[in-house]
Structures are given as C-alpha cells and as structure tokens.
Short mmCIF file of C-alpha atoms and ligand atoms in Angstrom, two decimals:
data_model
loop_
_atom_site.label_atom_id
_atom_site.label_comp_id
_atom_site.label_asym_id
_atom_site.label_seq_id
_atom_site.Cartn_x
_atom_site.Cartn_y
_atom_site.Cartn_z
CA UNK A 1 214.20 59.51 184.33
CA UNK A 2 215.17 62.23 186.57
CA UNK A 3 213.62 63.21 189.64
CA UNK A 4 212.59 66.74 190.80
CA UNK A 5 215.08 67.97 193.67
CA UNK A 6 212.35 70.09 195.82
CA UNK A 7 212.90 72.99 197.89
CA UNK A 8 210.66 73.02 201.27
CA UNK A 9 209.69 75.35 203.66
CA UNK A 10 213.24 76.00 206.10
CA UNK A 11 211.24 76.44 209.12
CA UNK A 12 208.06 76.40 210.72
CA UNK A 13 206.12 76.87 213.84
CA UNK A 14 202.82 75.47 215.09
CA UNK A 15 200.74 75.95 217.75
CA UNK A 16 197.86 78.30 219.19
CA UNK A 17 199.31 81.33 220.20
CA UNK A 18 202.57 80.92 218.41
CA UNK A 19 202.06 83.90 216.25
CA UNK A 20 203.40 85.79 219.95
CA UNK A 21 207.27 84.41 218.91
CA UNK A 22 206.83 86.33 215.59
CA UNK A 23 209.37 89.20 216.89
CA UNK A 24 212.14 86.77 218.52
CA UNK A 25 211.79 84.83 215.26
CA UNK A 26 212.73 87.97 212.68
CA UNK A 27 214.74 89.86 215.02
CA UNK A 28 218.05 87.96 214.26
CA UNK A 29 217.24 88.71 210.10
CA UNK A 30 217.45 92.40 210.81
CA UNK A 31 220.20 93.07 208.95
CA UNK A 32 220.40 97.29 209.92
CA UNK A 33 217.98 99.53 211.61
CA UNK A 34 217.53 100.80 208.39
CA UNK A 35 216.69 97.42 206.60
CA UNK A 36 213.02 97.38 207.25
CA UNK A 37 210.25 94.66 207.85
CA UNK A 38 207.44 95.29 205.55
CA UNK A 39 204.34 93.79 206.82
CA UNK A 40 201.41 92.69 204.43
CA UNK A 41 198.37 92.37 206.11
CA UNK A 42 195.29 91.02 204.59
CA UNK A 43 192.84 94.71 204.97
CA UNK A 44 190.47 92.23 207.04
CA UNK A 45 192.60 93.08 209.91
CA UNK A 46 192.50 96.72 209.46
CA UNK A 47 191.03 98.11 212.52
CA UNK A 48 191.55 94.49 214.35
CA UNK A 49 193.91 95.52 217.07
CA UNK A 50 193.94 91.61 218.47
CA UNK A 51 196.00 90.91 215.62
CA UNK A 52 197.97 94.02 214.79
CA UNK A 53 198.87 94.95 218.22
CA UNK A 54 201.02 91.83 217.74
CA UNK A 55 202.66 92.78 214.82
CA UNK A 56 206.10 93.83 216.37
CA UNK A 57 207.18 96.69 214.03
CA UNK A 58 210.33 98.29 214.92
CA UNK A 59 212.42 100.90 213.53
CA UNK A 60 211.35 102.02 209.89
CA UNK A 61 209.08 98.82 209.21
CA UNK A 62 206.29 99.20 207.59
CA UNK A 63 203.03 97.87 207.32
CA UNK A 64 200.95 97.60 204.20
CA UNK A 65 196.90 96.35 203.95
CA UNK A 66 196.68 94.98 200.80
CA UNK A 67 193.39 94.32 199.60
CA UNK A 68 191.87 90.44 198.58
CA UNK A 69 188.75 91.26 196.87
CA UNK A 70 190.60 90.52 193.64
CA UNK A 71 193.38 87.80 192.81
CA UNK A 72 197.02 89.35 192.71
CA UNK A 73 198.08 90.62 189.63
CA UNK A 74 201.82 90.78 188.31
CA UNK A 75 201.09 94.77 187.97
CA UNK A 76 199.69 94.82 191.73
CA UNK A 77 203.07 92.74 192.29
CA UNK A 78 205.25 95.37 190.16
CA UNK A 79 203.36 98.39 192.15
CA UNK A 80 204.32 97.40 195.53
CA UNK A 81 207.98 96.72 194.75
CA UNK A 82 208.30 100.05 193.29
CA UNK A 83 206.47 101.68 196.26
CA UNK A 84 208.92 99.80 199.04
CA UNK A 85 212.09 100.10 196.46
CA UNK A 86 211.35 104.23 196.55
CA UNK A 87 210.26 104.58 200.43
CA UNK A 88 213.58 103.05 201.40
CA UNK A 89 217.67 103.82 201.02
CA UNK A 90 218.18 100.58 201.90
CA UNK A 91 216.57 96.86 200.50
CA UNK A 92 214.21 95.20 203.41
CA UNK A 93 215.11 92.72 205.90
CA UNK A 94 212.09 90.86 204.82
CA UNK A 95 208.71 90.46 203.69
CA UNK A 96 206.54 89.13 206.40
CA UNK A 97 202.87 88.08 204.19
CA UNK A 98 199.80 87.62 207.19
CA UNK A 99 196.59 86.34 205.26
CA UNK A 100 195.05 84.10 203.27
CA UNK A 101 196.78 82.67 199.60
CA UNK A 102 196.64 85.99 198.28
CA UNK A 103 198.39 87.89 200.29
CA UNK A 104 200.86 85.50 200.84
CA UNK A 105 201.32 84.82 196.85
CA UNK A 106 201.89 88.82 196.76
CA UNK A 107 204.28 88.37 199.77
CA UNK A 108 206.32 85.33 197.81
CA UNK A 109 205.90 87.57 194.53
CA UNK A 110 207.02 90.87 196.23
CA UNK A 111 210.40 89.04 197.75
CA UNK A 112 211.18 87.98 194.75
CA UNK A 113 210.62 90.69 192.62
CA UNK A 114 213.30 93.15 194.89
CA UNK A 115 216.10 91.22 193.76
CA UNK A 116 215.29 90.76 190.33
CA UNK A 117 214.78 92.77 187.35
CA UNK A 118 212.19 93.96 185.23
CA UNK A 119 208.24 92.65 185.96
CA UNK A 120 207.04 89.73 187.66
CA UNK A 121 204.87 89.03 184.24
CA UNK A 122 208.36 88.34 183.36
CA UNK A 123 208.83 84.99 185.41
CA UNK A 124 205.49 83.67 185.00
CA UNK A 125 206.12 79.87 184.25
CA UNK A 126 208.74 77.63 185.30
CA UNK A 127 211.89 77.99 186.69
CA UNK A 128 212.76 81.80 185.33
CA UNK A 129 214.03 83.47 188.56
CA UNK A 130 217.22 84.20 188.93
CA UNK A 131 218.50 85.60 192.11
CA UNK A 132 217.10 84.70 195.54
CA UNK A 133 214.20 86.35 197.12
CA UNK A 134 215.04 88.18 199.87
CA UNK A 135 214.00 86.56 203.33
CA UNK A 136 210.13 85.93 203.21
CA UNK A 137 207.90 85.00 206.22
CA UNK A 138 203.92 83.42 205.50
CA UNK A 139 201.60 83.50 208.41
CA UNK A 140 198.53 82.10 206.79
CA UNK A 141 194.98 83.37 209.03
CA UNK A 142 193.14 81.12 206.60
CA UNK A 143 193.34 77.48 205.55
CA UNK A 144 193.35 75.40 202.39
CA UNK A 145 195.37 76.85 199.41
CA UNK A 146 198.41 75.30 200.54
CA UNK A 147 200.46 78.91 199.37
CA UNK A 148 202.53 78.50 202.73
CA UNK A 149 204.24 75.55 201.61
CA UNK A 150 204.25 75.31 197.78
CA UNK A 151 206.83 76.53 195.61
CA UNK A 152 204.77 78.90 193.71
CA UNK A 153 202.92 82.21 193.84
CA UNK A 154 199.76 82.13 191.65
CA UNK A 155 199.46 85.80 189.23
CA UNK A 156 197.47 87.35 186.76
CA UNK A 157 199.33 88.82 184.11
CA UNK A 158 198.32 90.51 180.87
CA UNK A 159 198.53 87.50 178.83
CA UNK A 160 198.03 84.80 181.41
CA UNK A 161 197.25 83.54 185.07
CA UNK A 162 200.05 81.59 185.78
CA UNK A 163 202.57 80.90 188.57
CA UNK A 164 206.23 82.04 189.54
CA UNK A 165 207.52 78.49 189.86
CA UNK A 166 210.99 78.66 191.11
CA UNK A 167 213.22 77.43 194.20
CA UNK A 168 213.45 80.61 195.77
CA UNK A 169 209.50 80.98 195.49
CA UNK A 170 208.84 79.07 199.35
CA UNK A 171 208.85 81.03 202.10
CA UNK A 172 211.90 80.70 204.39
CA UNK A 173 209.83 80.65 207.57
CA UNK A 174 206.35 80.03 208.15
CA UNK A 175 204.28 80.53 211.16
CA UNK A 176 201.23 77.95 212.09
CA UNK A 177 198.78 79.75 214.47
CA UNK A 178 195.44 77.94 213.54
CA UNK A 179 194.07 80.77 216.24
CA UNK A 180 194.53 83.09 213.49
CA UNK A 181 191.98 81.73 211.62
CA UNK A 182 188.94 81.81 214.25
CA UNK A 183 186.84 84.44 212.47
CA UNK A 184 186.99 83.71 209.37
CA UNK A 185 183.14 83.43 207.46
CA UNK A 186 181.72 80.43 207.62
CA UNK A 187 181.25 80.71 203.39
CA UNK A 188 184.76 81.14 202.94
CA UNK A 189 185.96 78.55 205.25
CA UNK A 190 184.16 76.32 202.76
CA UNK A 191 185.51 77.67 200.01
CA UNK A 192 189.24 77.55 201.07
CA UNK A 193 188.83 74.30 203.14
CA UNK A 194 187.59 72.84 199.68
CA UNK A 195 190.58 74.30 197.50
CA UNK A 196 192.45 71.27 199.71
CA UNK A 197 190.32 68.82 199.62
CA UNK A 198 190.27 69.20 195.80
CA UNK A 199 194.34 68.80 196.17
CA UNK A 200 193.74 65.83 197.46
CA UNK A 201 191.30 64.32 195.37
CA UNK A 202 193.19 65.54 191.85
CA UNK A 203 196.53 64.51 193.33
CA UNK A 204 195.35 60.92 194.61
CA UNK A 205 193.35 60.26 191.34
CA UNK A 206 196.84 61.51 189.00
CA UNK A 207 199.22 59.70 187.07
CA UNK A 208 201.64 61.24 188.73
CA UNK A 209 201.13 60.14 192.12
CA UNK A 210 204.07 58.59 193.61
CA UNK A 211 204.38 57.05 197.64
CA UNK A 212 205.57 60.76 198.50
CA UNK A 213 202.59 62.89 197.54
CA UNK A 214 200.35 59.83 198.39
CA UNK A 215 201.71 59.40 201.95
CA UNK A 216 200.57 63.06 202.18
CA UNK A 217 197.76 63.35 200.03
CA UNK A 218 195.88 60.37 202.32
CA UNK A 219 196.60 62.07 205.71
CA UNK A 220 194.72 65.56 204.19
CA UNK A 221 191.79 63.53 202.73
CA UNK A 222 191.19 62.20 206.01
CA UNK A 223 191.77 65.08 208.17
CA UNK A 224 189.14 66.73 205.50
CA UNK A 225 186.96 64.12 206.09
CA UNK A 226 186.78 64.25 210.01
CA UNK A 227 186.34 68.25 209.24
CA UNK A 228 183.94 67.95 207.13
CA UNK A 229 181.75 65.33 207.45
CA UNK A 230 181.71 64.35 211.17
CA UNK A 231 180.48 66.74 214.47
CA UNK A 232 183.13 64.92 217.02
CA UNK A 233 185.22 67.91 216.90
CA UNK A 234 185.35 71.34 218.66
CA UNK A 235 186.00 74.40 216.70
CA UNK A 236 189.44 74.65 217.62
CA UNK A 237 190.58 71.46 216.90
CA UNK A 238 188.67 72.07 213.34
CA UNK A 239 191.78 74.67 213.03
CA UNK A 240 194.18 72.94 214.03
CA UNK A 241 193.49 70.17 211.88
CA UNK A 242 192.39 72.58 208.83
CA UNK A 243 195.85 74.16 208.86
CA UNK A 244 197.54 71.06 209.09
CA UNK A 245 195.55 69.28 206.12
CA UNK A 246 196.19 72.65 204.29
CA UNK A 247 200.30 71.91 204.62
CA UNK A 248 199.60 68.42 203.87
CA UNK A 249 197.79 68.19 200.78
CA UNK A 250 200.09 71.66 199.36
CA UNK A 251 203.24 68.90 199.77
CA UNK A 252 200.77 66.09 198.37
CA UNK A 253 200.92 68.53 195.04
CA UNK A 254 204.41 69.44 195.32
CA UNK A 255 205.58 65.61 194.36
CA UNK A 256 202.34 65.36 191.86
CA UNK A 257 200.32 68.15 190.09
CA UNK A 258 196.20 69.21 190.17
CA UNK A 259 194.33 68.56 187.80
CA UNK A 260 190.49 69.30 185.88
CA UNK A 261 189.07 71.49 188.02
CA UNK A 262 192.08 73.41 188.61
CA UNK A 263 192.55 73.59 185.05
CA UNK A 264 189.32 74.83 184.23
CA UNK A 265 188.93 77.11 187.74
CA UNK A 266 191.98 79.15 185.84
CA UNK A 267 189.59 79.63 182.83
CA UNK A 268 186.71 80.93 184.86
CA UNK A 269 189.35 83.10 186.96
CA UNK A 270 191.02 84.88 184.19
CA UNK A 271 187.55 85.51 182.10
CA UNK A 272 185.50 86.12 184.99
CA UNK A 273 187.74 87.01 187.86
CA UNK A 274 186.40 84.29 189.68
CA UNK A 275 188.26 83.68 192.99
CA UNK A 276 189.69 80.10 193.40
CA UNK A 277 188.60 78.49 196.11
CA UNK A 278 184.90 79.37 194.55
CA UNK A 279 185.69 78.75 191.31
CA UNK A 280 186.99 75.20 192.26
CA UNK A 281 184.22 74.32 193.76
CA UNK A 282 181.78 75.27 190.83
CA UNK A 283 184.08 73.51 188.35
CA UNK A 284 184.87 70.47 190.76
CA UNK A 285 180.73 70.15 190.97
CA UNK A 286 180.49 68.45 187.23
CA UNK A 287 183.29 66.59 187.08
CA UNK A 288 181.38 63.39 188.67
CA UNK A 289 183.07 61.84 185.19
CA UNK A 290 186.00 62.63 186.09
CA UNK A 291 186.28 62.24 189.85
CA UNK A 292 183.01 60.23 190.91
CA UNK A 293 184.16 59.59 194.35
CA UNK A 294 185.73 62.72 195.03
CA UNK A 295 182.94 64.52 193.49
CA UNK A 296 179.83 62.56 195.39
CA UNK A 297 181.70 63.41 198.73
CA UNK A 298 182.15 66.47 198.11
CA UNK A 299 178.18 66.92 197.19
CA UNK A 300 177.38 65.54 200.96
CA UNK A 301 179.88 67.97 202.20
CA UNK A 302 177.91 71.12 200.40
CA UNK A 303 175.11 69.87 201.80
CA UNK A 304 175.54 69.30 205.61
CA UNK A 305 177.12 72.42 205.63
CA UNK A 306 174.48 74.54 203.76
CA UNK A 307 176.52 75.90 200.74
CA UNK A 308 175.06 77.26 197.80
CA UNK A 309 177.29 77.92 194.43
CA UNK A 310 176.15 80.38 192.12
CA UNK A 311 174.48 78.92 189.17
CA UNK A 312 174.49 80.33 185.30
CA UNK A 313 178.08 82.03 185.33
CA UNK A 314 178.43 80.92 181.63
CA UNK A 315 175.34 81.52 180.73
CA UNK A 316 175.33 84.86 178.99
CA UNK A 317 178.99 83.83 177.71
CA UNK A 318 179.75 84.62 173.82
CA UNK A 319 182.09 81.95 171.91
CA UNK A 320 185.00 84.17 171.66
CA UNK A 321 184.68 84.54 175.85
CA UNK A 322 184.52 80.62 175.80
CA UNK A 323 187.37 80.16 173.75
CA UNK A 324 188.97 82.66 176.18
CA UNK A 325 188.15 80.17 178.89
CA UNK A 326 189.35 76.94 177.18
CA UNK A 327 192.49 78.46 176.01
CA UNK A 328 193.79 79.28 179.41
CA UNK A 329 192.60 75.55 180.75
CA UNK A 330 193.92 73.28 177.84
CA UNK A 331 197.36 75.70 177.98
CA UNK A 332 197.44 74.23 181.57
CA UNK A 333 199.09 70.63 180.03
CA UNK A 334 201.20 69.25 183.08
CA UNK A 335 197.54 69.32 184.87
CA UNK A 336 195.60 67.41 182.49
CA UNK A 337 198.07 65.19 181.99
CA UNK A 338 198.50 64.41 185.38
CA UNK A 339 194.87 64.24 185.16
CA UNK A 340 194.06 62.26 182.12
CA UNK A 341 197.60 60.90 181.14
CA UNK A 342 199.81 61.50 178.38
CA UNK A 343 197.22 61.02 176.07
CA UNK A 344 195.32 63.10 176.95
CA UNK A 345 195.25 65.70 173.61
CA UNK A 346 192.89 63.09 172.06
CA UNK A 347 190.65 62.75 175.01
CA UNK A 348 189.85 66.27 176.01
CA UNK A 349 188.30 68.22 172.70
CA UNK A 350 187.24 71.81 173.13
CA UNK A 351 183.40 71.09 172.41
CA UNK A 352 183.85 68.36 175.64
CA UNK A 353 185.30 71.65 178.04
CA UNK A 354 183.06 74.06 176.12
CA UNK A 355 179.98 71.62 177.49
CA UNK A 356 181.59 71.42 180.93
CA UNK A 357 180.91 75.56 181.11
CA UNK A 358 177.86 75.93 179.63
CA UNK A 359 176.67 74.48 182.87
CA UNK A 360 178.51 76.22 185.03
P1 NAD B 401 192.08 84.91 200.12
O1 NAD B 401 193.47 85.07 200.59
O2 NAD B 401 191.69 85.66 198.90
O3 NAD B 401 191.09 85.24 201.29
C1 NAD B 401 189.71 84.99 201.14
C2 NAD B 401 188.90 85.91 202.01
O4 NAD B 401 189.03 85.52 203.38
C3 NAD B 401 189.33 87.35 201.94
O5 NAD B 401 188.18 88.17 201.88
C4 NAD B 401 190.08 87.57 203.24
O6 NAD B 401 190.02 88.90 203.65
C5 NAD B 401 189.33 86.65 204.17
N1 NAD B 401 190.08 86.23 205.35
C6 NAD B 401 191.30 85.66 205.40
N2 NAD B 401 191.65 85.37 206.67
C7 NAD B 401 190.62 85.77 207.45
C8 NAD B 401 190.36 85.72 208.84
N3 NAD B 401 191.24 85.17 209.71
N4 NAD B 401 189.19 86.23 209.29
C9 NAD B 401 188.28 86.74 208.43
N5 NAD B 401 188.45 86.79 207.10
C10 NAD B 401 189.61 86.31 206.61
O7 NAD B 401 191.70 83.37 199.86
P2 NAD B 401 192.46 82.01 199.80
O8 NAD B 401 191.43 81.05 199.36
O9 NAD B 401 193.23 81.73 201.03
O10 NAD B 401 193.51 82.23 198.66
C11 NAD B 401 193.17 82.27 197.30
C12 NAD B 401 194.40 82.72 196.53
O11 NAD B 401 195.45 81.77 196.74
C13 NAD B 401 194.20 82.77 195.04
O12 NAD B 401 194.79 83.95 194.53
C14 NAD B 401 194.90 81.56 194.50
O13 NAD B 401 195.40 81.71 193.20
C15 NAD B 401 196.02 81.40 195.49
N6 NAD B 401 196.54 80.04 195.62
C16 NAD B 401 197.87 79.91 195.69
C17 NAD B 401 198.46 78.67 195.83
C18 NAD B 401 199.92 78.56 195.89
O14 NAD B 401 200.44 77.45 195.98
N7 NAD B 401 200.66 79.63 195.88
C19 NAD B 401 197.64 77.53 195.93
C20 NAD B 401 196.27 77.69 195.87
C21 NAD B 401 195.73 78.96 195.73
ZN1 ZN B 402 194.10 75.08 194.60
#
C-alpha cells in the first residue's frame, strides 16, 4: 500500500474584509515592473466598483473579465495563455483568479499552462504536468466547489471533461473574504452550497474514506446542516460558515474521491452543458438508492428553501446522446469505485444509468 503524499494550499487568509491585504500580500511576488499581475475577474463584477476599486493593479497588470455562463474549456484555457503570452515581453508575476470555481479552475489552468507546452487538453488526467505553475492566487466570491483548495482544475476538452490533476494544480495563496460573497443569487447559493454538501455526503458514504477526509468531511456536513436547515444564524455568519464548509469538505475529497452524482453530473455537463452545481443537484435528486440519507436531507433542504430543478432534461434525448452521457460517467472509475467498491463493473450496467436519466 502506498499512500498519496498531498500538496495543500501554502497560505491562506480569512476574515471579512481581508480581501483589503490583497496588495501587501502579492507585492513581494513582483518579480519586475514588467512582470505583470493578471487579474481574472468573474464579468459579474464588471461595473461593480466595491470590488474592483480594490483590485490593486500596478504597473502593466492587467485585468481580464472572463465570462461563467459556460464551464471552462481547455481551448478557452489555450486562448487566454496565448493572449497574456503575446501582450507581454516578459512571463507574469502571477495569476490572481477572483470568482466562483470557474474562474478560479481557468486561473489554476492558465498558471499552469504558461510554463508548459502545447494545450491544456494535453494534461487532462492525472499527474501529466510537468513544470510548476507560475505563482497563482484564488479569491473565491462564491462558496461550495471547493476549487480553492483542491488539487485540480475541472475542463472541457474535445474528447472529454476531465481535470488537470497535478501538484502544482493548488493555488499558492488563497484569500477567504466570505464578504465577497454577499450578493450572490439566492438560486445559485443553492446550487453551489449543494455542490459541498454533496462532497460530503459521497465522501462520507465511500470506500475510501479514511479518519483524514472523515475528520473533515463531518465538520462540512454539519456546518451545511446549521446553513441549511436551521434559522439561528445571521446572513453573515451563513458566509462565514459557507466558505469554511466549502474548504472543508474540498480537503474531505482530497484524502477520498466523489462519487454517483458527480459521475453522472459530468455526463449531463458534457452532453448538455449543464453547469455543476445544477447538474449535481438534479442527478443527486434520484439517487435515494444510493444515498438515502444524504438524499432525504437534501429533499427538506430544497424545500425550506424554495428550489425548483428543471424537470425532463433527458427527455427528448436519442440513444446515441445517452450513450454519450454514460460513456463520460462509467469512464469516471476512481468515483464509482469509491462509490460502489471495487466491484463495482458488475453492479452498475448501462441500462441501470440509462434509467437514472430518463428521469432526469
Ligand atoms: P461559477 O463560478 O460558474 O459561478 C456561478 C454563478 O455565480 C456565475 O454566474 C457567477 O457570475 C455568479 N457569481 C459568483 N460570485 C458571485 C457574487 N459574489 N455575486 C453574484 N454572483 C456571483 O460557479 P461555481 O459553482 O462556483 O463553480 C462551478 C465550476 O467549478 C464548474 O466549472 C466546476 O467544474 C468547477 N468545480 C471545480 C472544482 C475543483 O476542485 N477545481 C470542484 C467543483 C467544481
Ligand atoms: Zn463538486
């Protein structure tokens, strides 16, 4: 047996307001005035001068809006390296990512994509990168994917949606201002929020759960709870604790792995484009078999806040579009077997996940 040797976050910051220190934090990883900070900003913020008028750009840095309607794509990735590799003489000091998990999956992808060659289709899977990113910075300003702490940046490629999953994927700083995340819609809190209580319920109820990713697997489920369930707290210390269950249940995963509704959420992503946090929750909503615990508690939750998912997705779906769909989730194995164990080939058919869509 041998043990995974995990790379973490190198530092982090918490606290309202902390998002103020952002300059005095970078300013020592300048490494020339003409070694620029590129900034991308989540285009939510375009126009939003309480958060941009803190975004201490100096010299030649730059900052990009990058747009989260859409998933990040390896060719989005490839696009933006090209564009900052032309604009400057010099490589950047850094890339500073201030959003939700997409923009900081393009800011992990970008870093590491201007110090290695070729595309970032290229090191889609596990362990391909070769050089280190340069410096990276994640300021999420919304909470649940747990992208500020993993060790992997989620991308759509041509063949396949699929992570860079390497040690120099983390972020070498990361900044926790649950402020940040005060306006965000009350739809997509949901959404996100869910994407870590699903973490926790997939990592908890895996085979590969060990006391590391439990010890931080239970401390998310219950901060999720108290969110979600209960009225005893004020809206700020819902995002405080959001962000922190967020960190929490991404380091519950790093030690363990997701697992069915993940797996399937991919499928419905790369057919249908299908965001994540969404598409979890619409997976994660008939897989009582799976997860009855998880799954009834997360049926209260929908309720007491009011959430609707969208119904009949599949239902105009031909069988080549759900074989689409089932090849990307059963190509997912570490998931299911986390999920189902390591036999799990003989327990999950394609007629049981083709059933699973049709009522989605
Ligand atoms: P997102 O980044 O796509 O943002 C969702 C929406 O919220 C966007 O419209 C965005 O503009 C808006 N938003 C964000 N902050 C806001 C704010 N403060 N105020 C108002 N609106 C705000 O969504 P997400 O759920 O955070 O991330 C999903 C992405 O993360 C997916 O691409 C998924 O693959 C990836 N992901 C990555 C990891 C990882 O470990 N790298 C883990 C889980 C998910
Ligand atoms: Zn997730």
């Amino acid at each position: 047996m041998s043990y995974k040797n995990y790379p973490m976050v190198s530092r982090v910051i918490f606290g309202r307001g902390s998002f103020n220190q952002l300059g005095d934090i970078i300013a020592p990883k300048r490494r020339n005035i003409k070694a620029p900070f590129i900034f991308l900003v989540d285009d939510v913020f375009k126009g939003n001068s309480w958060l941009t008028s803190r975004i201490p750009l100096a010299y030649q840095d730059k900052l990009i809006y990058v747009p989260t309607e859409e998933e990040p794509k390896t060719s989005q990735v490839d696009k933006l390296t090209e564009e900052i590799i032309l604009s400057f003489n010099e490589r950047p000091s850094g890339i500073i990512g201030v959003g939700g998990g997409t923009t900081m999956d393009l800011a992990k992808a970008v870093s590491i994509m201007l110090t290695n060659d070729g595309s970032a289709k290229d090191y889609q899977g596990w362990d391909l990168v070769k050089n280190p990113a340069i410096y990276h910075v994640g300021i999420p300003t919304i909470s649940g994917t747990g992208a500020e702490v993993s060790r992997t940046t989620v991308l759509t490629g041509p063949e396949r949606k699929l992570g860079i999953n390497s040690d120099y994927t983390p972020f070498d700083q990361v900044i926790l201002d649950p402020e940040l995340t005060k306006d965000v819609p009350k739809e997509q809190w949901f959404f996100t929020g869910m994407d870590c209580y699903i973490h926790c319920i997939e990592s908890l109820n895996g085979t590969f759960l060990n006391a590391f990713s439990k010890s931080y697997g239970e401390k998310a489920l219950e901060l999720c709870l108290e969110i979600f369930l209960e009225n005893s707290l004020t809206a700020e210390e819902a995002q405080d604790k959001l962000m922190m269950a967020s960190w929490h249940g991404g380091m519950s995963i790093a030690y363990s792995q997701v697992g069915v509704a993940h797996a399937m959420s991919y499928g419905l992503g790369y057919l249908l484009g299908t965001k994540h946090g969404i598409g979890n929750c619409i997976v994660f909503d008939h897989l009582e078999e799976y997860y009855p615990e998880g799954v009834k508690i997360f049926k209260d939750m929908k309720a007491k806040h009011d959430i609707e998912l969208p119904q009949g997705l599949c239902a105009d779906l031909s069988d080549a579009e759900f074989d689409i769909m089932i090849d990307v989730a059963l190509s997912l194995e570490p998931l299911w077997e986390n999920a189902i164990g390591k036999n799990w080939k003989k327990k999950v058919t394609r007629e049981k996940l083709k059933s699973l869509y049709s009522k989605m």
